[in-house]
Coordinates of C-alpha atoms in Angstrom, one line a residue:
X1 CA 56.7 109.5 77.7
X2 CA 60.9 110.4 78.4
X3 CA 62.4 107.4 79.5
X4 CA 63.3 106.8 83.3
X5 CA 67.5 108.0 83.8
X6 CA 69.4 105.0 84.6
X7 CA 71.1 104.9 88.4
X8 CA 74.1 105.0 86.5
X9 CA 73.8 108.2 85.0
X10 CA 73.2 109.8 88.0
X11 CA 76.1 108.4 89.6
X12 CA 78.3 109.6 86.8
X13 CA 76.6 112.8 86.6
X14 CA 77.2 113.3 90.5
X15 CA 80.8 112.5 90.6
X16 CA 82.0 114.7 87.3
X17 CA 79.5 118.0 88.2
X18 CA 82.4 118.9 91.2
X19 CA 85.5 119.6 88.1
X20 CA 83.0 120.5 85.7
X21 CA 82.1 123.3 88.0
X22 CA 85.1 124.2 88.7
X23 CA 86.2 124.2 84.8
X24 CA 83.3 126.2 84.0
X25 CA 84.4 129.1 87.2
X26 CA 87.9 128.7 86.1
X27 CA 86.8 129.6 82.2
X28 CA 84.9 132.4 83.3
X29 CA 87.3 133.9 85.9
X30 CA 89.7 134.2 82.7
X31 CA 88.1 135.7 80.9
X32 CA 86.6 138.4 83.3
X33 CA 90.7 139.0 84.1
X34 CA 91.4 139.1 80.3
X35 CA 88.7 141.8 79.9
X36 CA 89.4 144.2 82.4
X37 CA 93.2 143.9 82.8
X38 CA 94.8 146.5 81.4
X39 CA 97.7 146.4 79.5
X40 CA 99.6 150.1 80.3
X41 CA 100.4 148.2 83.8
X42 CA 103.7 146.8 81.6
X43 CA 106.0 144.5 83.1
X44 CA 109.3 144.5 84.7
X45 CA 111.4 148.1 83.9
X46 CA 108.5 149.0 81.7
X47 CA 109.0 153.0 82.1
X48 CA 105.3 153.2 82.2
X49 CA 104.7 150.5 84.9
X50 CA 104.0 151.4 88.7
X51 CA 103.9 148.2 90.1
X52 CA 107.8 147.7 92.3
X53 CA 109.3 145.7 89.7
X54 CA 108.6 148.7 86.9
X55 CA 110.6 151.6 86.0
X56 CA 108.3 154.6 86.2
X57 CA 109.6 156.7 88.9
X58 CA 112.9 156.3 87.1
X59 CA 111.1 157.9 83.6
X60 CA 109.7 161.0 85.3
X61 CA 113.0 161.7 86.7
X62 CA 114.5 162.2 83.2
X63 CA 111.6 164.0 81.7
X64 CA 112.1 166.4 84.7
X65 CA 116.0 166.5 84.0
X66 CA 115.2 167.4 80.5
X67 CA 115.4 164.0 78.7
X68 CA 112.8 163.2 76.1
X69 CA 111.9 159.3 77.0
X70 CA 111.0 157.2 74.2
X71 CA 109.7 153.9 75.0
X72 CA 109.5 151.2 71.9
X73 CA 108.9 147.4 72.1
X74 CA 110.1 147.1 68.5
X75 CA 113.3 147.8 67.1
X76 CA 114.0 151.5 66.5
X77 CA 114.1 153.2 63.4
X78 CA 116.7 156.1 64.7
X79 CA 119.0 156.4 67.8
X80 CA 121.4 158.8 66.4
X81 CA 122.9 161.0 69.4
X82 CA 120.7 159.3 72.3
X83 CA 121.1 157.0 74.1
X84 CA 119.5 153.4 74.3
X85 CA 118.3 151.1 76.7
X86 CA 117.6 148.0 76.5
X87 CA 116.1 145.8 79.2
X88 CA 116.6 142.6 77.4
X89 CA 118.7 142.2 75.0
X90 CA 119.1 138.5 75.0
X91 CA 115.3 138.2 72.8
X92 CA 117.2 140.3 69.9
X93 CA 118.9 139.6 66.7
X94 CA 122.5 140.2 67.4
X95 CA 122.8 141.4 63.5
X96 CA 119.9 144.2 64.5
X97 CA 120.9 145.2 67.7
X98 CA 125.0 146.0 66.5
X99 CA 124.3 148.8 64.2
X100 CA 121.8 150.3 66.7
X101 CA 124.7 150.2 69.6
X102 CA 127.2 151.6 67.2
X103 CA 124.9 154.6 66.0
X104 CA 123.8 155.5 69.3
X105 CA 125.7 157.8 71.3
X106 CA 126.0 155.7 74.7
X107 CA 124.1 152.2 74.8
X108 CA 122.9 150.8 78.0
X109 CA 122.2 146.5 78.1
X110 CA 120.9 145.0 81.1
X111 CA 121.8 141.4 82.2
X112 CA 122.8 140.4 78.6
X113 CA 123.7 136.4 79.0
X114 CA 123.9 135.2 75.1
X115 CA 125.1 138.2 73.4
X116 CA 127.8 140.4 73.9
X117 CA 129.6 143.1 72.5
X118 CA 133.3 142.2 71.3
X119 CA 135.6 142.5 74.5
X120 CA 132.9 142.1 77.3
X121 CA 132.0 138.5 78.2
X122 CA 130.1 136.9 80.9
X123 CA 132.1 136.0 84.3
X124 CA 130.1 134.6 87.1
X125 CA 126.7 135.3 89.0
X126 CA 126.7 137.1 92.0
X127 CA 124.1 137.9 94.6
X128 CA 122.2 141.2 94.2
X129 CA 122.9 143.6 97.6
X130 CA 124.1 146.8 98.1
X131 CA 127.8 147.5 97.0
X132 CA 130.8 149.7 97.0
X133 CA 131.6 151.2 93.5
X134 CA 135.1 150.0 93.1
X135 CA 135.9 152.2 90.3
X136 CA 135.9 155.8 89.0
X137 CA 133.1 156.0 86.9
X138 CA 131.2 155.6 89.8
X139 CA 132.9 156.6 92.7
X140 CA 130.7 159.4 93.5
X141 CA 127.6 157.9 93.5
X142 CA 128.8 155.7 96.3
X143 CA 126.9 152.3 97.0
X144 CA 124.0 150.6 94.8
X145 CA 122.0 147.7 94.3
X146 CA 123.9 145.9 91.7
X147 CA 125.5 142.1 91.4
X148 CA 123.6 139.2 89.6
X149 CA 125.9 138.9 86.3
X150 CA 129.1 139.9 86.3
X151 CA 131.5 140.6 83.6
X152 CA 134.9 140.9 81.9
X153 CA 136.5 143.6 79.9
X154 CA 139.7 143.6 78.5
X155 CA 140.0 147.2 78.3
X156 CA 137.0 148.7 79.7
X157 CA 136.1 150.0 83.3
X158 CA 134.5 147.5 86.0
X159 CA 132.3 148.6 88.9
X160 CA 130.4 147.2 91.7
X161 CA 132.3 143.8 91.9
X162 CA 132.2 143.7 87.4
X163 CA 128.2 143.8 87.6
X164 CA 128.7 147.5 86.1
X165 CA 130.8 147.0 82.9
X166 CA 131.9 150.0 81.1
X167 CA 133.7 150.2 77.3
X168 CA 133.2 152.5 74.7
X169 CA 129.9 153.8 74.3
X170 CA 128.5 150.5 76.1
X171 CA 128.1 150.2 79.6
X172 CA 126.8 146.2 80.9
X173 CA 124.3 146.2 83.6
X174 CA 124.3 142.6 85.6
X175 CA 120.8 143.8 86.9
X176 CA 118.0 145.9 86.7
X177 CA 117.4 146.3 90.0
X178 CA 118.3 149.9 90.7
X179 CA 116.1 150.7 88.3
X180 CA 113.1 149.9 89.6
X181 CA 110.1 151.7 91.2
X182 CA 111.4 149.1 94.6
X183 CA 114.7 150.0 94.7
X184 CA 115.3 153.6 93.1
X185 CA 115.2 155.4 96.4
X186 CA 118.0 153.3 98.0
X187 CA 121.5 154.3 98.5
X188 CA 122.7 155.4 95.7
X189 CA 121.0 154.0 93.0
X190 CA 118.8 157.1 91.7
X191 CA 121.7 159.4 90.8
X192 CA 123.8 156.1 89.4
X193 CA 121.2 155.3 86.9
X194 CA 120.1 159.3 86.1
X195 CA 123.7 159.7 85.1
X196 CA 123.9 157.0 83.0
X197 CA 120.7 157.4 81.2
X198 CA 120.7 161.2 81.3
X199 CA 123.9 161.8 79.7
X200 CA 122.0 162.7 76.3
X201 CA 118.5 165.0 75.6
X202 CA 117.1 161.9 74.2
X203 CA 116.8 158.4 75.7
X204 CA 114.9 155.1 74.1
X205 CA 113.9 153.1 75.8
X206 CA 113.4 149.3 74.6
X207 CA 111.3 146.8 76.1
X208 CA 111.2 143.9 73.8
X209 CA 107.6 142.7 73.9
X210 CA 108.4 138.9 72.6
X211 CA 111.6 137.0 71.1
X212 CA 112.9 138.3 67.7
X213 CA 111.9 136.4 65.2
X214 CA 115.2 136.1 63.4
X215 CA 116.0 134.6 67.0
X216 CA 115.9 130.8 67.9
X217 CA 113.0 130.9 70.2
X218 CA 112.4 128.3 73.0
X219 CA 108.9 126.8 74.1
X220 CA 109.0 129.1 76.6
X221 CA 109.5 132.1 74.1
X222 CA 106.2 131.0 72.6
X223 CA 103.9 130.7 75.4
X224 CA 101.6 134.0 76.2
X225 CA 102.3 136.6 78.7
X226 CA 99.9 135.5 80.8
X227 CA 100.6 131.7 81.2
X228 CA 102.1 131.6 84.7
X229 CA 99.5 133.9 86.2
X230 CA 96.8 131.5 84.3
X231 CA 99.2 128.4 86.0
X232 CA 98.7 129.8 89.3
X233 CA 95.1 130.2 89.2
X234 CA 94.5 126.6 88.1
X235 CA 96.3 125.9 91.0
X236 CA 94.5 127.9 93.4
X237 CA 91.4 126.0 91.7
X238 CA 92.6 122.6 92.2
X239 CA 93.2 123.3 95.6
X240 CA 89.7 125.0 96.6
X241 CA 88.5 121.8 94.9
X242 CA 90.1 119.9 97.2
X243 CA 89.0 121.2 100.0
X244 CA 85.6 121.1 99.1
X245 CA 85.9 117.6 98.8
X246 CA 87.6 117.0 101.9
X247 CA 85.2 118.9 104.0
X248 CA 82.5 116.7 101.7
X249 CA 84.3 113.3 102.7
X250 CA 84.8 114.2 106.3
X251 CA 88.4 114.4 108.8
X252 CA 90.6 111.7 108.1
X253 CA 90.1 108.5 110.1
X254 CA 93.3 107.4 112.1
X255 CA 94.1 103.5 112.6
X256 CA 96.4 102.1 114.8
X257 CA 99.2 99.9 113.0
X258 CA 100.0 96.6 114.1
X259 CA 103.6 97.7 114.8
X260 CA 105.7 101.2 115.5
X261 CA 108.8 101.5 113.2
X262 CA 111.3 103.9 114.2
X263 CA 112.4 106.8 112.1
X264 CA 116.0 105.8 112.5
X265 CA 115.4 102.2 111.2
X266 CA 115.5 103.8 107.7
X267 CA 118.5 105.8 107.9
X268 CA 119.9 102.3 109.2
X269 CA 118.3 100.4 106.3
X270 CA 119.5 102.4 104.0
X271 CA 123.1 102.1 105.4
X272 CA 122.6 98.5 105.3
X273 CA 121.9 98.4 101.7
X274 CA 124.9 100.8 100.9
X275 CA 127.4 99.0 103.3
X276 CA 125.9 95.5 101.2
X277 CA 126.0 96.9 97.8
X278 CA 130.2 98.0 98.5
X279 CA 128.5 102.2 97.5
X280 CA 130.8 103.7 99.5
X281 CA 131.3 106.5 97.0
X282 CA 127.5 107.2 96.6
X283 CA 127.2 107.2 100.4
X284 CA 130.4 109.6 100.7
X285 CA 128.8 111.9 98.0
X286 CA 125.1 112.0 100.2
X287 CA 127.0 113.3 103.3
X288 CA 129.5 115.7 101.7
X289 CA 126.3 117.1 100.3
X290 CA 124.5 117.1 103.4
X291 CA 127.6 118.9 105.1
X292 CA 127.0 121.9 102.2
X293 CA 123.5 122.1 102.2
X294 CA 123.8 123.1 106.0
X295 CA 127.1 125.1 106.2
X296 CA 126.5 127.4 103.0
X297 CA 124.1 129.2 104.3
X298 CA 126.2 129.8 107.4
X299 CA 128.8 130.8 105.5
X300 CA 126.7 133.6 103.4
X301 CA 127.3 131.4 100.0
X302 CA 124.8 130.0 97.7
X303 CA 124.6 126.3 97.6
X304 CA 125.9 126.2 94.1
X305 CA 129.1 128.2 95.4
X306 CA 132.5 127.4 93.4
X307 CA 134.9 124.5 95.7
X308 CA 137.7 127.2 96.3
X309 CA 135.3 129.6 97.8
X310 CA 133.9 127.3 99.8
X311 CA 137.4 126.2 101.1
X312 CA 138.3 129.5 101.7
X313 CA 135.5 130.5 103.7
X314 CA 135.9 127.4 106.0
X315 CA 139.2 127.9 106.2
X316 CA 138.5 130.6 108.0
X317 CA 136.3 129.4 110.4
X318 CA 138.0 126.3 111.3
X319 CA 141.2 124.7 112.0
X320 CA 142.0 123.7 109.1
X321 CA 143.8 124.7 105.5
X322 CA 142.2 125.3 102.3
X323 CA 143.6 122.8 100.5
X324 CA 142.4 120.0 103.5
X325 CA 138.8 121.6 103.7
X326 CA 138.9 121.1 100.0
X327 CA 140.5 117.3 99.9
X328 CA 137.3 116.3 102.9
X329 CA 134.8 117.7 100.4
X330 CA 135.2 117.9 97.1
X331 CA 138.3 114.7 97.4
X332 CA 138.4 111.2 96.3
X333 CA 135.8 108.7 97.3
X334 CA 137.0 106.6 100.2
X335 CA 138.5 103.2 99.9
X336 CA 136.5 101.0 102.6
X337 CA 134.2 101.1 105.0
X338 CA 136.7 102.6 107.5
X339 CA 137.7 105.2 105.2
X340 CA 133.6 106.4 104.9
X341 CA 133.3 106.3 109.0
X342 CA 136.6 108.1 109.3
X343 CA 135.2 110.7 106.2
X344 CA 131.6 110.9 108.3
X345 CA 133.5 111.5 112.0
X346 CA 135.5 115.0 110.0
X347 CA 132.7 116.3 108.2
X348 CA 131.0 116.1 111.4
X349 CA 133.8 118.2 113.5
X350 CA 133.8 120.7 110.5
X351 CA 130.3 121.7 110.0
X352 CA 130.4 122.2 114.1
X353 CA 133.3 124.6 113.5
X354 CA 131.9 126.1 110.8
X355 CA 127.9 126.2 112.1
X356 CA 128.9 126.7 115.6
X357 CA 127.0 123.5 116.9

């Protein structure tokens, strides 16, 4: 006779079936997805991909020009008299990508960030829109989708606000974005990119697959392609789960509390304890950095914006110089207490100049 199962069994058993359910539909889900994705979709300016972010309209506009496309995730063995492309060339060995730029005819890097040929370095970021040419080499082709790193060159050509670096046989790209199956119809940025790579009969293009391994490679390097789609999923799991278990347990059950504390009795609590603790400078740092969170984005900046663009922006908005607008937010911390209120009273009166309120 099978003994009797204990209360306490079934207790544990009904409380861990919920996640083991849900384990057992999140195991199976991946692997359904594992079998029947396919892996010619490729990834961001893969030239077989269709999805927006790939580069396939871009490819059969070549081979119709005449340009034999060869796409590699490996290092090539030849690129004598082509050109090459390569979409990121931060996951290869500088000492193997060198002789391949100097045997090519032209070479073409997008958004390099670690390495660099000798003469170009890395400037600034910039935002990714629509803009004028600036230059020669591209003065016909009028304006593109460029920005996102820019560049220097001692002696070389800068375009679209230095996000279009040329020198040599190198031109820098600070984005990939006209490129893409998205954005390749817009203003000008099909004819920029088909001159560029269509100057030769043969193009290859490289699309590193993983991190070199002559390269330092970070965690991140070594995770698998498909980790953040597998994070999001999990996700999505945990929050069907809880909502199961919510509609399970019932609405939440409202109770009236003893007392009603005002929302402003923690701003004032909090001013208390700064005022007691002598942090004027702390307190001075929270509201310039209020005062930027909200007039940046009125401005057209982003939040991490150098000081002396931000001062010249609101200079020319409000009523005062540069050099004040600077001194009220990026100056000294106040002295006392009076020096804070008088700091809170003229960031006030400048975000309403600058926002308009």
């Amino acid at each position: 006779m099978s003994a009797p199962t204990s209360p306490d069994a079934r207790r544990i058993w009904a409380a861990a079936k919920g996640p083991v359910l849900v384990g057992l539909v999140i195991l199976v889900s991946s692997i359904i997805l594992v079998l029947v994705s396919s892996p010619s979709e490729g990834g961001s300016l893969d030239p077989r991909s269709v999805t927006q972010p790939g580069s396939r309209a871009l490819a059969k506009l070549l081979e119709g020009q005449g340009v034999t496309v060869e796409y590699t995730e490996t290092a090539p063995s030849s690129v004598d008299g082509a050109t090459l492309l390569v979409t990121r060339p931060d996951l290869i060995d500088p000492a193997r990508l060198s002789p391949l730029i100097a045997s090519a005819r032209d070479a073409v890097l997008v958004q390099p960030q670690r390495w660099l040929p000798d003469g170009i370095g890395v400037a600034d970021r910039a935002r990714v829109d629509d803009l004028p040419p600036g230059c020669v080499l591209a003065a016909r082709f009028g304006r593109a989708t460029m920005g996102g790193a820019t560049y220097a060159a001692a002696d070389g050509e800068s375009c679209y606000e230095s996000s279009l670096v040329h020198k040599g046989n190198v031109i820098v790209l600070g984005t990939g974005a006209p490129m893409t199956n998205d954005k390749l119809d817009e203003v000008g940025n099909a004819a920029l990119m088909m001159t560029l790579l269509g100057r030769n009969d043969r193009l290859v293009w490289w699309v590193p697959a993983v991190a070199d391994p002559g390269r330092e490679q970070s965690v991140f390097d070594l995770l698998p392609d498909g980790w953040k789609f597998g994070g999001v999923q999990l996700v999505v799991a945990v929050a069907l789960f809880a909502l199961w278990r919510a509609r399970r347990l019932g609405p939440v059950v409202t109770e009236r509390l003893p007392v009603v504390v005002r929302a402003a009795e923690t701003v004032e609590g909090r001013a208390r304890l700064y005022r007691r603790t002598r942090a004027t400078g702390h307190a001075a740092a929270t509201l310039r950095r209020a005062a930027l969170d909200r007039m940046t984005p009125a401005l057209g900046l982003p939040h991490d914006a150098p000081p002396a663009a931000v001062a010249t922006e609101v200079a020319a908005r409000g009523s005062r110089s540069a050099d004040q607008v600077l001194s009220l937010l990026y100056g000294p911390q106040p002295a006392d207490d009076r020096a804070l209120v008088r700091l809170a009273d003229e960031l006030d009166v400048l975000e309403n100049e600058v926002c308009g309120g």
